[in-house]
Short mmCIF file of C-alpha atoms in Angstrom, two decimals:
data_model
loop_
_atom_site.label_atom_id
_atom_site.label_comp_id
_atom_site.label_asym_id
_atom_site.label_seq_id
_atom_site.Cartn_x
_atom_site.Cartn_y
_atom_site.Cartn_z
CA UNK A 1 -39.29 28.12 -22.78
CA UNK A 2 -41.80 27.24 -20.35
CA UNK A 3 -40.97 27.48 -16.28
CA UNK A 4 -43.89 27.06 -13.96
CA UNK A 5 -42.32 27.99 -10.15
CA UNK A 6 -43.96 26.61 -7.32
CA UNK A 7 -43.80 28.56 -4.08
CA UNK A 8 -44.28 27.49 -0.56
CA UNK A 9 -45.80 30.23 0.75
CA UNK A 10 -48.43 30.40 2.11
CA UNK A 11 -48.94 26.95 2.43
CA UNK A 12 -48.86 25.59 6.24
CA UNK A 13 -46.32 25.36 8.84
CA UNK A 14 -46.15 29.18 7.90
CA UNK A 15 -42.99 31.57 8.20
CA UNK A 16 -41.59 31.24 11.41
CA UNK A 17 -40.20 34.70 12.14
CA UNK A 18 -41.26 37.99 14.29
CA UNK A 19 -44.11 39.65 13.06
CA UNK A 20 -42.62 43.46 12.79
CA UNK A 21 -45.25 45.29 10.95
CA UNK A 22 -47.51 46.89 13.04
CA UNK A 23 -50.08 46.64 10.53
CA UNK A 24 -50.01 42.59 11.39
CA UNK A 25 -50.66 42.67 15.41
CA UNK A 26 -53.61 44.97 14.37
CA UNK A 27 -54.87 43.34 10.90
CA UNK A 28 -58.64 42.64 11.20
CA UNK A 29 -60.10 39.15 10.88
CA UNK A 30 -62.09 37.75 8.29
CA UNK A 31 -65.76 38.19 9.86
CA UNK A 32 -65.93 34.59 9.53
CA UNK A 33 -62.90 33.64 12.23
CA UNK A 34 -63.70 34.08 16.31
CA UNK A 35 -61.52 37.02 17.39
CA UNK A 36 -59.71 34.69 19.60
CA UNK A 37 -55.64 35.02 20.39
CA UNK A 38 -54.65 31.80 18.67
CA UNK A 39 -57.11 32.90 15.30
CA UNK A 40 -55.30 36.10 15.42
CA UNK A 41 -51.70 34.69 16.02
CA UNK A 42 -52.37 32.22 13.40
CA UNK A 43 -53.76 34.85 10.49
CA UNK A 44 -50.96 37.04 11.58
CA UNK A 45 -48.72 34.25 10.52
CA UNK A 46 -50.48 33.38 7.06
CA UNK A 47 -50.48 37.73 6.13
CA UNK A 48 -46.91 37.36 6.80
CA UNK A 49 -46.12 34.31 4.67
CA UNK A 50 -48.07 36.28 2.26
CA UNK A 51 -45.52 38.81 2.23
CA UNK A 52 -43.09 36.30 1.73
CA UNK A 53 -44.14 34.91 -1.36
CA UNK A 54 -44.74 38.65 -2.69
CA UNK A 55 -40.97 39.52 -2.29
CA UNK A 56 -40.39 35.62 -4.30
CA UNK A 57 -42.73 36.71 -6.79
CA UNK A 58 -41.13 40.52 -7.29
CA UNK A 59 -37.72 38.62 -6.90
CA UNK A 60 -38.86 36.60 -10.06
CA UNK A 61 -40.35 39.41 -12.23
CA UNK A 62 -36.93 41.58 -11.75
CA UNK A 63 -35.17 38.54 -12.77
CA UNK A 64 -37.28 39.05 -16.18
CA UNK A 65 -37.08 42.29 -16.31
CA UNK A 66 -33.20 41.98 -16.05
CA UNK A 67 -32.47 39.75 -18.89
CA UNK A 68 -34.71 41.33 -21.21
CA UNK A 69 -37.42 38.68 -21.07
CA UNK A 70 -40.76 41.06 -19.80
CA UNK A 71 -41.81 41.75 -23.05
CA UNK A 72 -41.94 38.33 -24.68
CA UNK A 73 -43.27 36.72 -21.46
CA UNK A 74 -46.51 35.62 -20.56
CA UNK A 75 -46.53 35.23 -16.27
CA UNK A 76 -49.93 33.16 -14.76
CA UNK A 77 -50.11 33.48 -11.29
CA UNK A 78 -52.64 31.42 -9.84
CA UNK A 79 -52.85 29.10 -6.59
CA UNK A 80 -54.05 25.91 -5.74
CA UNK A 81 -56.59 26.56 -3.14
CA UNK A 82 -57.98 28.88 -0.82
CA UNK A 83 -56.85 30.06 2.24
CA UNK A 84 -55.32 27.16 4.76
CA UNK A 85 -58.18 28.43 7.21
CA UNK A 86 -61.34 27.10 8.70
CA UNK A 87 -64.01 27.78 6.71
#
C-alpha cells in the first residue's frame, strides 16, 4: 500500500494554545530574527506547532509498530518548504 499523510503543522495560523514549556519563553532566536516581543511570541508559536506535529508523527509510527507493519515499511518524512519565517 502506499499512504502519504499530510500534516498541518507547522504551517501558519500556528497552534493556538499556552505555551507551557519553559524551554519555549526562553528558546533563542535564529541570529537572523530581531529579538523583538512579537519575533519571539511568534517563533514560540512555530517550536510549539513543531511539537505538535512530532506527537502526529510518533502517533503514526506506533500505529505501525502496532499492527506489525515497521518492518516491511518504508516512512519518508520530508516537508515542503522552509520555515514560515522572514528570511
Amino acid at each position: 500500500f502506499f499512504a502519504q499523510i499530510q500534516i498541518h503543522e507547522p504551517h501558519r495560523p500556528f497552534v493556538n494554545t499556552p505555551v507551557t514549556e519553559p524551554r519555549h519563553r526562553d528558546a533563542p532566536l535564529p541570529p537572523v530574527y530581531l529579538d523583538h516581543p512579537l519575533a519571539r511570541r511568534d517563533w514560540q508559536a512555530y517550536l510549539q506547532s513543531i511539537e505538535v506535529l512530532d506527537t502526529k508523527v510518533g502517533q503514526i509510527l506506533a500505529e505501525l509498530d502496532r499492527t506489525g507493519l515497521t518492518d516491511s515499511t518504508v516512512v519518508v518524512f520530508f516537508a515542503d518548504h522552509g520555515r514560515p519565517h522572514i528570511r
